[in-house]
Amino acid sequence: MDIKEARMRLEKLKKEIGFHRHQYHVFDRETISPAALDSLKNELFKLENEFPELITADSPTQRIGGEALAKFKKAPHAHPMISLYDAFSEDDMREWEKRNLNYLSGFPAGYNPGYYCELKLDGLAGSLVYESGQLVRGVTRGDGRVGEDITLNLRTIESIPLSLRRPEKEELKSIGIVGQDVNAFYRLLDDGLIEVRGESIMSKQVFAELNRKYEKEGRQLLANTRNGAAGSLRQLDPKIAAERKLDFYAYDLILGDYERGEIVHSREAADKLVEFLGFRRVKDNRRAASLKEVFAFQKKWEGKKGTLPFFIDGVVVKYNDMRMWPLLGIVGKAPRYMMAYKFSAEQATTKLLEVIWQVGRTGALTPAAILEPVKVGGVTVGRSTLHNLDEIRRLGLMLSDTIIIERAGDVIPKVISVLSNLRTGEEQPIVVPKHCPRCGGDVRREGDDVILRCTNKNCYAVALRRLIHFASRGAADIEGLGERIVEQLVTENLMEDAGDIFGLRKEDLLGLERFAEKKAEKLVEAIAAKKVMPLSRFIYALGISHIGEESANTVAEEISRRLSSKEILPLELYRKAASLGIEDWASLGDVGPVVAESLHTFWNDEDTETLMSKFERHGVILTAVQAASGHLEGKSFVLTGSLSGLTRGEAKDKIKARGGKTKESVSRTLDYLVVGEEPGSKLEEAKKFGVKVIDEQEFIKLLEGK
Ligand code: IVH
């Protein structure tokens, strides 16, 4: 990027960030997620680093944030109420430690400071000033020097003591306050100033209750717990705050004009002292002897944050020995002696570089976004799904747009929205392909034009996808014929369609890369083992558009009924199926018009006949669906864990062949849960519902009717 482009981008970023900050800090409106805003700020920060001559005083990177609302009285802070620096990785934390050790170069090598790890509550920071032990003022952070006087609102929070409790001498002793310090402390309590800082929050439970109530009353809902807390505390009418049942957790204690570290030496002791003074504190805060322990603490709470009654967005790591605090001091907007170690953000902003169209097994073209790589949810993401054309239209997406993406938990990242204010005018519309990106064949639009499909049945990509699907687990389930091998065999011109699979000979395979004698033999055996295949699986494996496992079953049942023989040859199947009209298909249970049409088209295609004769030539035999009459009729089964003697697919076939049903999830009405090795959570559920649990041996006996 040259300086001209950088200046333009910078201006737009500043405007965008400024807009969202204003909405948030002044009106408590969350117009963008904090994570996405951070992402924008990060980009700005990096650009400014690269072009320092472009930094201006009004840049969001140059201030602490939050202006005092005009409607509240302004209240200066006796001690600046500064901000925190953020770390996002273990490396960031290591650098922080190293920087500090350098800064403290007078200390012996290997000096290990010891940390105190606290949960980082997500609410509104507040400072409470006690004069002679009485609450006189409650103030927001504001810009760090001057905040808003919200005393009346804070007084409505029950967990804020209006007067401080007087700790016992023994209690003080237990946290290392002895001798002269005891008297100094009591003097402040009786006749001096004590300031307690902490976070006002709304619990998840109160949030849910209030929103249920607001919904009934037709009032506007709270966006999240932080807005619930911040919004009410910044209303002029304290009744609103009272209604919201907020909590206050203390995280800092300032004793008159004493430096931090005087009187109370450690952060751990200060944390306990606030409790002796009558405050709530987070009981999960812990000492950590080294960064290694800090990392473990952070990881643990990233995983467990859902179990807490309130939201946290990271941990705050502080030097436990508070006598170090004045030595380390403050740099820029925040102290050196603490660091916010954030959880991985679930949203981030990045740029859309390209849209590619992937061709699926049914020939459908699905768009995927190629992104400028960005870290989100703890991993670097360079690609995200876009579902279909509708989604692209809904988002109003253009090439080169700055977008917000989200990756929550382990789900595939998705595009949430477009920041259209950041456009430069150079963005290009996303072109809908007229031709298949793989074979160049024509593309047809279906379903209100949102689904694109390659019309070329011989499209390499289509063929490949079809083959991969045919051999896959849920379908023909041919062991050793995975994606890579299929692709290899197609590239070597050994297969064009699924019929060719059954014509493969060992000689064809030998000599290919990665195919030694043993492997070739195994694959050919695995293929031969599937020459006799249940009809329902075969139909599903064909990859007919819109035909999933369920509808394949329905089709197989119908064909079996009409042919009334136990074994069906592929051409018999073809002739019977081709003789049926759309109405015949549509008359089957759960076959809608779209599915019926798709079946009709497939079975009336000449290529289908060619394919079926190939299957027949190679000796494929299909087993009909038995009219439900086996001894397992009416019984339902769920499988969990892996069985040693047969695959899951085989087990399901055997159940069905005996008239039984298989299901995916455990319910009260289930008859059997079959448990293999390393069963999943289904076992617990089955026990809970009192469902009969059987192991593989018992299952086999049951199949054999014993
Ligand atoms: S100490 C120097 N400890 O996080 C400012 N802050 O991102 C004192 N926060 O404004 C911060 N939990 O409102 C500290 N255990 C904790 C915290 C905490 C939440 C908030 C605080 C601060 C913000 C900075």
XYZ file of C-alpha atoms and ligand atoms in Angstrom:
730
model
C 0.000 0.000 0.000
C 1.369 3.428 -0.827
C 0.939 6.460 1.395
C -1.980 7.807 -0.606
C -3.947 4.599 -0.232
C -2.923 4.348 3.404
C -4.214 7.856 4.110
C -7.557 7.035 2.516
C -7.911 3.765 4.382
C -6.882 5.453 7.636
C -9.466 8.196 7.296
C -12.223 5.687 6.634
C -11.149 3.466 9.501
C -11.047 6.406 11.923
C -14.502 7.515 10.870
C -15.925 4.027 11.193
C -14.331 3.373 14.570
C -15.366 6.824 15.754
C -18.957 6.169 14.779
C -19.210 2.865 16.671
C -17.388 4.215 19.717
C -19.686 7.180 19.905
C -22.740 4.966 19.658
C -21.379 2.723 22.334
C -19.826 5.107 24.821
C -22.344 7.895 24.621
C -25.581 6.074 23.851
C -24.732 2.579 25.135
C -25.717 1.239 21.735
C -23.708 -1.698 20.473
C -23.616 -1.218 16.698
C -20.733 -3.649 16.172
C -19.312 -6.444 18.320
C -16.368 -5.434 20.541
C -14.271 -8.100 18.840
C -14.933 -6.706 15.369
C -14.228 -3.180 16.615
C -10.945 -4.390 18.113
C -10.091 -5.905 14.786
C -10.600 -2.541 13.044
C -8.556 -0.746 15.708
C -5.836 -3.280 15.234
C -5.693 -2.592 11.516
C -5.537 1.146 12.214
C -2.764 0.631 14.731
C -0.731 -1.420 12.259
C -1.217 1.134 9.481
C -0.125 3.925 11.788
C 2.944 1.936 12.707
C 3.801 1.600 9.076
C 3.077 5.255 8.306
C 3.753 7.118 11.563
C 3.562 10.453 9.726
C -0.164 9.843 9.363
C -0.891 9.651 13.099
C -3.117 12.494 14.226
C -4.191 13.574 17.700
C -7.767 12.595 16.981
C -6.915 9.002 16.136
C -8.773 6.461 18.263
C -5.393 4.927 19.081
C -4.430 8.099 20.907
C -6.997 8.148 23.678
C -8.488 6.118 26.471
C -12.132 6.319 25.462
C -15.463 7.480 26.802
C -16.448 11.086 27.237
C -18.443 12.166 30.264
C -22.118 12.477 29.440
C -23.259 16.062 29.711
C -26.198 15.126 31.844
C -24.170 13.788 34.779
C -21.952 15.883 37.006
C -18.308 15.501 36.097
C -16.099 14.088 38.823
C -12.306 14.106 38.625
C -10.442 10.981 39.775
C -7.918 11.495 42.561
C -5.801 8.777 40.926
C -6.065 8.373 37.197
C -8.325 5.502 36.255
C -6.304 4.095 33.472
C -6.856 1.380 30.985
C -5.230 -1.984 30.276
C -3.122 -3.271 27.432
C -4.412 -6.381 25.723
C -2.517 -9.561 24.945
C -4.011 -12.105 22.567
C -1.443 -14.902 22.629
C 1.135 -16.629 24.781
C 3.777 -14.880 22.721
C 2.290 -11.480 23.558
C 2.487 -12.430 27.220
C 6.088 -13.630 26.976
C 7.063 -10.378 25.312
C 5.366 -8.455 28.075
C 7.305 -10.375 30.704
C 10.553 -9.861 28.833
C 9.964 -6.138 28.363
C 9.301 -5.740 32.055
C 12.371 -7.727 33.076
C 14.443 -5.490 30.807
C 12.825 -2.460 32.271
C 13.666 -3.728 35.744
C 17.208 -4.513 34.677
C 18.509 -3.819 38.175
C 16.927 -7.045 39.363
C 18.919 -10.265 39.561
C 18.754 -12.480 36.509
C 15.952 -14.979 36.670
C 13.939 -12.808 39.045
C 10.492 -14.318 39.030
C 7.869 -11.820 39.991
C 4.875 -14.091 40.561
C 1.515 -13.115 39.176
C -2.053 -12.850 40.341
C -4.637 -13.937 37.776
C -8.111 -12.471 37.855
C -11.173 -13.027 35.764
C -11.874 -10.075 33.493
C -15.507 -9.204 34.065
C -17.402 -7.653 31.215
C -19.394 -4.749 32.622
C -18.900 -1.105 33.521
C -15.880 0.029 35.537
C -16.684 2.082 38.611
C -14.777 3.873 41.364
C -16.276 4.125 44.850
C -14.891 6.743 47.228
C -15.315 6.231 50.973
C -14.681 9.121 53.351
C -14.292 8.012 56.947
C -15.735 4.680 55.870
C -18.879 6.186 54.304
C -19.668 5.995 50.587
C -19.602 9.564 49.303
C -19.158 9.184 45.591
C -19.429 6.654 42.787
C -17.873 7.560 39.457
C -17.500 5.994 36.011
C -14.120 5.793 34.369
C -14.873 8.465 31.767
C -11.705 9.492 30.000
C -9.522 8.241 32.855
C -9.056 11.641 34.472
C -12.662 12.778 34.760
C -15.666 10.509 35.006
C -19.405 10.865 35.573
C -20.842 11.062 39.051
C -23.345 8.201 39.127
C -23.475 7.863 42.936
C -27.264 7.596 43.092
C -27.315 4.787 40.598
C -24.458 2.873 42.175
C -26.135 3.142 45.575
C -28.934 0.983 44.216
C -26.527 -1.955 43.855
C -26.976 -4.124 46.897
C -23.493 -5.593 46.793
C -21.960 -2.143 47.240
C -21.635 -1.376 50.968
C -22.763 2.125 51.869
C -20.330 2.070 54.737
C -17.222 -0.054 55.007
C -17.046 -2.958 57.393
C -14.271 -2.771 59.972
C -11.956 -5.780 59.576
C -10.723 -7.530 62.737
C -7.043 -7.270 63.641
C -6.816 -11.034 63.183
C -8.187 -10.731 59.684
C -5.603 -8.068 58.857
C -2.894 -10.278 60.270
C -4.002 -13.180 58.105
C -3.173 -11.156 55.017
C 0.115 -9.814 56.326
C -0.966 -6.409 57.664
C 0.805 -6.050 60.994
C 2.518 -3.488 63.218
C 2.370 0.141 62.135
C 0.393 -0.761 59.029
C -2.576 -1.831 61.129
C -2.889 1.607 62.697
C -2.343 3.350 59.392
C -5.131 1.274 57.896
C -7.598 1.955 60.729
C -6.833 5.691 60.511
C -7.839 5.697 56.852
C -10.973 3.787 57.679
C -11.946 6.145 60.503
C -10.752 9.407 59.177
C -9.360 9.167 55.660
C -10.077 8.216 52.089
C -10.403 4.696 50.749
C -11.227 4.059 47.125
C -12.490 0.730 45.842
C -12.657 0.063 42.133
C -14.397 -2.725 40.382
C -16.868 -3.782 37.770
C -20.639 -3.372 37.816
C -22.199 -6.289 36.016
C -25.521 -7.878 35.237
C -25.652 -11.624 35.805
C -26.702 -13.887 32.949
C -29.731 -14.962 34.946
C -30.995 -11.431 35.620
C -30.392 -10.606 31.967
C -32.556 -13.514 30.846
C -35.309 -12.741 33.369
C -35.424 -9.060 32.448
C -35.559 -9.762 28.761
C -38.383 -12.245 29.249
C -40.249 -9.567 31.154
C -39.466 -6.840 28.613
C -40.601 -9.054 25.809
C -43.971 -9.617 27.460
C -44.350 -5.910 28.026
C -43.351 -5.168 24.456
C -40.345 -3.119 25.571
C -37.015 -2.960 23.832
C -34.762 -5.876 24.780
C -31.292 -5.537 26.287
C -28.585 -6.343 23.757
C -26.286 -8.068 26.260
C -25.352 -8.068 29.930
C -22.781 -5.311 29.546
C -25.315 -2.989 27.969
C -27.750 -4.052 30.650
C -25.319 -2.835 33.294
C -23.831 0.188 31.521
C -27.124 1.357 30.079
C -28.936 1.472 33.394
C -26.102 3.052 35.358
C -25.996 5.893 32.901
C -29.674 6.721 33.128
C -30.536 9.785 35.148
C -33.378 7.981 36.896
C -31.950 5.673 39.607
C -35.177 3.628 39.609
C -34.058 2.070 36.341
C -30.785 0.985 37.881
C -32.606 -0.442 40.889
C -34.871 -2.492 38.653
C -31.908 -4.104 36.975
C -30.474 -5.907 40.007
C -26.822 -5.319 39.206
C -23.802 -6.686 41.054
C -20.488 -5.113 41.841
C -17.203 -7.034 42.072
C -14.165 -5.206 43.469
C -10.775 -5.555 41.751
C -8.683 -2.684 43.082
C -8.124 -0.892 46.374
C -6.494 2.514 46.883
C -5.637 3.492 50.420
C -5.515 7.311 50.714
C -2.285 8.719 49.396
C -0.330 5.557 50.043
C 1.264 3.937 47.030
C -0.057 0.545 45.968
C 2.106 -1.964 47.818
C 2.316 0.101 50.954
C 0.284 -1.267 53.880
C -1.043 -4.118 51.702
C 1.829 -5.817 49.923
C 0.304 -8.245 47.536
C -2.575 -8.208 45.104
C -3.778 -11.442 46.662
C -3.959 -9.755 50.090
C -5.744 -6.730 48.634
C -8.277 -9.055 47.006
C -9.017 -10.610 50.398
C -9.068 -7.244 52.138
C -11.877 -5.894 49.965
C -13.922 -8.844 51.101
C -13.190 -7.981 54.742
C -14.398 -4.471 53.903
C -17.743 -5.840 52.805
C -17.354 -6.295 49.036
C -17.971 -9.138 46.725
C -14.866 -10.393 44.978
C -14.253 -13.076 42.390
C -13.358 -16.161 44.377
C -11.763 -17.879 41.400
C -8.841 -15.452 41.190
C -5.538 -17.262 41.780
C -1.834 -16.726 42.284
C 0.428 -18.008 39.478
C 4.116 -18.658 40.044
C 5.065 -18.354 36.391
C 3.685 -17.602 32.952
C 3.151 -21.307 32.513
C 0.627 -21.247 35.327
C -0.882 -18.053 33.927
C -1.438 -19.802 30.589
C -3.069 -22.744 32.312
C -5.393 -20.393 34.217
C -6.365 -18.533 31.069
C -6.984 -21.754 29.126
C -9.004 -23.244 31.918
C -11.346 -20.271 32.081
C -11.645 -19.930 28.331
C -13.078 -23.426 28.431
C -15.150 -22.918 31.579
C -16.426 -19.381 31.094
C -19.845 -20.733 30.222
C -20.258 -22.131 33.733
C -19.899 -18.725 35.419
C -22.969 -16.688 36.361
C -21.555 -13.669 34.508
C -19.695 -12.979 31.276
C -15.916 -12.664 31.174
C -13.827 -11.794 28.130
C -10.392 -12.802 29.351
C -8.212 -12.710 32.416
C -6.272 -9.830 33.948
C -2.735 -10.738 34.963
C -1.179 -8.527 37.619
C 2.163 -8.484 39.421
C 1.221 -10.037 42.726
C 3.908 -8.133 44.614
C 2.344 -4.683 44.570
C 5.548 -3.030 45.707
C 6.634 -3.552 42.119
C 3.798 -1.445 40.812
C 5.271 2.010 41.386
C 8.609 0.741 40.068
C 7.066 -0.427 36.848
C 4.773 2.563 36.509
C 2.640 3.550 33.596
C 3.460 3.759 29.911
C 1.058 5.478 27.531
C -2.512 4.657 28.376
C -1.949 1.750 30.760
C 0.264 0.321 33.488
C 3.164 -2.040 32.848
C 2.315 -4.153 35.856
C -0.923 -5.602 34.515
C -2.041 -7.096 31.278
C -5.431 -8.149 29.979
C -4.948 -11.576 28.419
C -8.040 -11.855 26.266
C -9.838 -14.947 25.086
C -9.734 -15.511 21.358
C -12.171 -13.135 19.746
C -14.977 -14.891 17.940
C -15.306 -12.109 15.391
C -12.779 -10.273 13.303
C -12.704 -7.985 10.293
C -10.871 -8.831 7.110
C -11.006 -8.366 3.364
C -12.836 -10.459 0.792
C -10.287 -11.262 -1.898
C -12.160 -13.597 -4.155
C -15.238 -15.760 -4.447
C -14.729 -19.242 -5.802
C -17.403 -21.711 -6.863
C -17.075 -25.290 -5.737
C -18.835 -28.022 -7.662
C -20.611 -30.564 -5.483
C -21.619 -34.116 -6.236
C -25.050 -33.068 -7.495
C -23.421 -30.514 -9.761
C -24.479 -27.639 -7.487
C -22.098 -24.680 -7.423
C -21.528 -23.292 -3.934
C -19.690 -20.039 -3.384
C -16.818 -19.826 -0.904
C -15.078 -16.646 0.213
C -11.314 -16.410 -0.049
C -10.183 -14.001 2.655
C -7.134 -12.115 3.676
C -5.976 -14.494 6.443
C -7.070 -13.339 9.878
C -7.017 -14.801 13.360
C -10.416 -15.528 14.801
C -11.540 -17.947 17.482
C -7.922 -18.912 18.054
C -7.107 -20.026 14.494
C -6.078 -18.297 11.299
C -8.841 -18.343 8.756
C -8.457 -17.727 5.023
C -11.708 -19.109 3.741
C -15.321 -19.084 4.697
C -18.551 -20.485 3.352
C -21.124 -18.268 1.649
C -23.886 -20.882 1.261
C -25.545 -19.630 -1.946
C -26.423 -16.641 -4.093
C -29.163 -15.557 -1.729
C -26.649 -15.201 1.047
C -24.381 -13.072 -1.134
C -27.319 -10.817 -1.990
C -28.502 -10.613 1.603
C -25.051 -9.486 2.695
C -24.742 -7.100 -0.255
C -21.252 -8.480 -0.706
C -18.737 -7.130 -3.242
C -15.176 -8.131 -4.032
C -12.561 -6.251 -1.919
C -15.155 -5.462 0.770
C -14.124 -5.253 4.404
C -16.274 -7.813 6.172
C -16.915 -9.149 9.661
C -16.448 -12.881 10.020
C -17.334 -15.077 12.950
C -16.059 -18.379 14.176
C -17.859 -19.482 17.306
C -16.697 -22.709 18.877
C -15.614 -25.153 16.248
C -18.109 -24.268 13.564
C -17.033 -23.239 10.083
C -16.322 -19.506 9.897
C -19.042 -17.439 8.296
C -19.435 -13.939 6.964
C -21.645 -11.860 9.264
C -21.797 -8.495 7.545
C -20.177 -5.992 5.230
C -18.757 -2.687 6.472
C -19.914 -0.770 3.443
C -18.726 2.578 4.845
C -15.193 1.401 4.265
C -15.674 1.059 0.518
C -13.373 2.990 -1.784
C -15.412 2.720 -4.955
C -13.005 0.164 -6.367
C -15.119 -2.779 -5.214
C -16.377 -5.095 -7.909
C -19.645 -6.996 -8.033
C -19.468 -10.750 -7.588
C -19.971 -12.364 -10.940
C -22.315 -15.313 -11.113
C -20.652 -17.929 -13.298
C -22.378 -18.848 -16.534
C -20.026 -21.753 -17.004
C -18.861 -24.448 -14.650
C -15.462 -23.513 -13.232
C -14.197 -27.062 -13.728
C -15.570 -28.281 -17.038
C -16.769 -25.088 -18.693
C -20.217 -26.608 -19.175
C -23.364 -24.494 -18.999
C -24.715 -23.490 -15.614
C -28.437 -23.588 -14.906
C -30.254 -21.677 -12.168
C -32.870 -23.367 -10.004
C -35.084 -22.617 -7.050
C -35.822 -18.916 -7.478
C -32.488 -18.683 -9.203
C -30.454 -19.106 -6.043
C -29.077 -22.562 -6.780
C -26.618 -22.911 -9.620
C -25.949 -26.251 -11.202
C -23.534 -27.466 -13.836
C -25.543 -29.062 -16.652
C -22.652 -31.069 -17.978
C -23.049 -34.544 -16.596
C -19.531 -35.422 -17.599
C -18.008 -32.536 -15.772
C -14.812 -33.756 -14.216
C -15.611 -32.134 -10.930
C -19.098 -33.534 -10.917
C -17.831 -36.960 -11.782
C -15.187 -36.813 -9.131
C -17.584 -35.654 -6.438
C -20.059 -38.333 -7.462
C -17.437 -41.030 -7.259
C -16.207 -39.854 -3.898
C -19.754 -39.835 -2.663
C -20.477 -43.277 -4.089
C -17.576 -44.884 -2.246
C -18.047 -42.928 0.975
C -19.027 -44.307 4.336
C -22.737 -43.596 4.358
C -23.031 -44.791 0.751
C -21.341 -47.894 -0.744
C -18.806 -47.722 2.081
C -15.834 -49.124 0.196
C -12.881 -49.372 2.492
C -9.677 -47.856 1.156
C -11.432 -45.869 -1.550
C -11.210 -42.432 -0.023
C -11.103 -39.036 -1.698
C -7.418 -39.092 -2.501
C -7.473 -42.497 -4.114
C -10.605 -41.697 -6.113
C -8.960 -38.572 -7.428
C -5.846 -40.502 -8.297
C -7.790 -43.167 -10.195
C -9.808 -40.575 -12.092
C -6.674 -38.713 -13.043
C -5.132 -41.975 -14.253
C -8.209 -42.529 -16.410
C -9.081 -45.721 -14.575
C -12.558 -44.592 -13.641
C -15.084 -42.268 -15.138
C -18.169 -43.241 -13.228
C -19.197 -45.438 -10.320
C -19.756 -48.426 -12.611
C -16.035 -48.494 -13.344
C -15.264 -49.067 -9.672
C -16.458 -52.645 -9.934
C -14.378 -53.323 -13.038
C -11.088 -52.426 -11.365
C -8.509 -55.214 -11.415
C -5.414 -55.640 -9.348
C -3.249 -55.249 -12.441
C -4.793 -51.862 -13.123
C -3.646 -50.630 -9.775
C -0.173 -52.102 -9.538
C 2.432 -49.681 -10.663
C 0.451 -46.660 -9.598
C 2.018 -44.366 -7.074
C 1.232 -45.483 -3.499
C -0.054 -48.885 -4.693
C 2.089 -51.773 -3.629
C 0.884 -55.331 -4.161
C -0.763 -55.617 -0.769
C -2.675 -52.422 -1.042
C -3.936 -53.144 -4.538
C -5.138 -56.538 -3.414
C -6.923 -55.109 -0.416
C -8.744 -52.502 -2.442
C -9.928 -54.987 -5.043
C -11.160 -57.243 -2.243
C -12.953 -54.394 -0.553
C -14.692 -53.564 -3.816
C -15.667 -57.184 -4.428
C -17.151 -57.339 -0.941
C -19.628 -54.643 -1.959
C -20.800 -56.238 -5.178
C -23.829 -57.407 -3.305
C -25.279 -54.256 -1.855
C -28.587 -53.263 -0.255
C -30.722 -51.469 -2.813
C -31.348 -48.483 -0.546
C -27.639 -47.832 -0.128
C -27.082 -48.203 -3.839
C -29.737 -45.636 -4.656
C -28.358 -43.229 -2.111
C -24.829 -43.827 -3.433
C -25.864 -42.818 -6.953
C -25.969 -39.219 -5.770
C -29.245 -38.309 -7.453
C -30.051 -34.639 -6.767
C -32.104 -34.126 -3.605
C -31.979 -37.809 -2.646
C -30.713 -38.285 0.882
C -30.582 -41.489 2.906
C -34.228 -41.269 3.894
C -35.671 -40.748 0.440
C -33.327 -43.401 -0.969
C -34.938 -45.782 1.486
C -38.400 -44.821 0.348
C -37.442 -45.352 -3.280
C -35.848 -48.712 -2.505
C -38.937 -49.876 -0.651
C -41.142 -48.931 -3.573
C -38.951 -50.649 -6.170
C -38.685 -53.754 -3.994
C -42.436 -53.849 -3.609
C -42.975 -53.539 -7.340
C -40.380 -56.159 -8.306
C -41.067 -58.603 -5.501
C -37.807 -60.507 -5.740
C -35.050 -60.760 -3.184
C -32.251 -59.826 -5.524
C -32.430 -57.183 -8.180
C -30.066 -56.658 -11.083
C -29.108 -53.095 -11.974
C -30.859 -53.199 -15.353
C -34.023 -54.572 -13.786
C -33.913 -51.681 -11.417
C -33.379 -49.303 -14.306
C -36.293 -50.621 -16.350
C -38.686 -50.541 -13.444
C -37.631 -47.094 -12.325
C -37.709 -45.666 -15.839
C -41.263 -46.898 -16.270
C -42.530 -44.742 -13.429
C -43.923 -41.283 -14.069
C -43.500 -38.158 -11.987
C -46.898 -38.771 -10.371
C -45.799 -42.253 -9.307
C -42.787 -40.836 -7.549
C -44.732 -37.961 -6.066
C -47.283 -40.361 -4.598
C -44.660 -41.907 -2.313
C -44.555 -40.793 1.293
C -42.301 -37.766 1.906
C -41.388 -37.346 -1.761
C -42.168 -33.778 -2.774
C -42.493 -32.414 -6.325
C -38.831 -31.395 -6.539
C -37.614 -34.830 -5.511
C -40.096 -36.546 -7.820
C -38.910 -34.481 -10.746
C -35.307 -35.203 -9.960
C -35.974 -38.961 -9.786
C -37.850 -38.869 -13.032
C -35.112 -36.974 -14.833
C -32.421 -39.292 -13.545
C -34.144 -42.536 -14.462
C -35.141 -41.297 -17.911
C -31.631 -40.368 -18.867
C -29.829 -42.494 -21.430
C -26.627 -42.175 -19.472
C -28.314 -43.821 -16.541
C -28.991 -46.859 -18.675
C -25.359 -47.027 -19.735
C -24.293 -46.717 -16.130
C -26.634 -49.455 -14.981
C -25.465 -51.856 -17.659
C -21.939 -51.249 -16.541
C -22.858 -52.166 -12.952
C -24.603 -55.245 -14.266
C -21.663 -56.266 -16.440
C -19.370 -56.076 -13.434
C -21.627 -58.317 -11.382
C -23.323 -55.903 -9.029
C -26.390 -57.367 -7.338
C -28.804 -55.379 -5.249
C -30.684 -56.838 -2.323
C -34.284 -55.779 -2.065
C -35.781 -54.225 1.009
C -37.550 -57.019 2.848
C -41.106 -56.281 3.740
C -40.791 -55.571 7.447
C -41.345 -59.050 8.808
C -38.157 -60.024 10.524
C -38.030 -60.859 14.191
C -36.876 -57.317 14.990
C -40.004 -55.757 13.585
C -41.120 -52.755 15.585
C -37.808 -52.533 17.461
C -35.643 -49.436 17.257
C -31.864 -49.264 17.632
C -29.208 -46.601 18.122
C -25.511 -47.436 17.693
C -22.705 -45.742 19.609
C -18.961 -46.403 19.673
C -17.224 -48.694 17.217
C -18.058 -52.370 16.863
C -15.244 -54.828 16.295
C -16.889 -57.381 14.010
C -18.819 -55.195 11.608
C -19.009 -51.605 10.451
C -21.766 -49.304 11.509
C -23.251 -49.429 8.034
C -23.344 -53.241 8.081
C -24.913 -53.265 11.506
C -27.637 -50.913 10.305
C -28.289 -53.062 7.232
C -28.629 -56.170 9.361
C -31.100 -54.465 11.659
C -33.166 -53.254 8.723
C -33.003 -56.659 7.023
C -34.683 -58.110 10.107
C -37.443 -55.539 10.127
C -35.905 -53.282 12.776
C -35.393 -49.546 12.581
C -32.264 -47.513 13.240
C -32.318 -44.052 14.720
C -29.776 -41.308 15.209
C -30.614 -40.139 18.711
C -31.642 -41.639 22.008
C -35.151 -41.021 23.273
C -37.484 -42.525 25.833
C -39.149 -44.722 23.254
C -35.939 -46.287 21.972
C -35.701 -50.065 22.441
C -31.949 -50.742 22.317
C -28.705 -48.828 22.528
C -25.884 -50.928 21.038
C -22.603 -49.975 22.685
C -19.225 -50.536 21.024
C -15.767 -49.341 22.028
C -15.477 -45.782 23.299
C -19.165 -44.976 23.343
C -20.237 -41.333 23.175
C -22.624 -39.355 25.341
C -25.488 -41.492 24.096
C -24.702 -44.073 26.759
C -25.419 -41.552 29.521
C -28.637 -40.506 27.836
C -29.781 -44.079 27.452
C -29.167 -44.720 31.150
C -31.064 -41.565 32.008
C -34.069 -42.699 30.010
C -33.847 -46.283 31.206
C -33.277 -47.583 27.668
C -31.894 -51.127 27.387
C -28.162 -51.075 26.700
C -26.543 -54.054 24.962
C -22.962 -54.819 23.901
C -21.762 -56.266 20.630
C -22.134 -59.899 21.702
C -25.673 -59.408 22.890
C -26.420 -57.521 19.698
C -25.179 -60.383 17.513
C -27.306 -62.829 19.477
C -30.294 -60.608 19.032
C -29.675 -60.468 15.286
C -29.482 -64.224 15.187
C -32.780 -64.386 16.974
C -31.365 -66.002 20.094
S -7.703 -3.905 36.728
C -5.973 -0.074 35.115
N -9.021 -6.128 37.037
O -11.335 -4.284 32.226
C -7.421 -0.403 35.071
N -9.815 -4.594 35.431
O -10.076 -3.598 29.699
C -7.746 -1.331 36.171
N -11.864 -5.286 34.299
O -11.503 -0.855 32.635
C -8.067 -2.581 35.610
N -12.102 -7.165 35.380
O -13.211 -2.221 33.902
C -8.936 -4.976 36.370
N -10.106 -8.119 37.489
C -10.034 -6.963 36.812
C -10.988 -6.595 35.839
C -10.834 -5.388 35.158
C -12.621 -6.363 34.468
C -12.168 -4.197 33.335
C -11.971 -2.835 33.888
C -11.077 -2.130 32.918
C -11.183 -2.995 31.720
C -9.943 -2.889 30.863
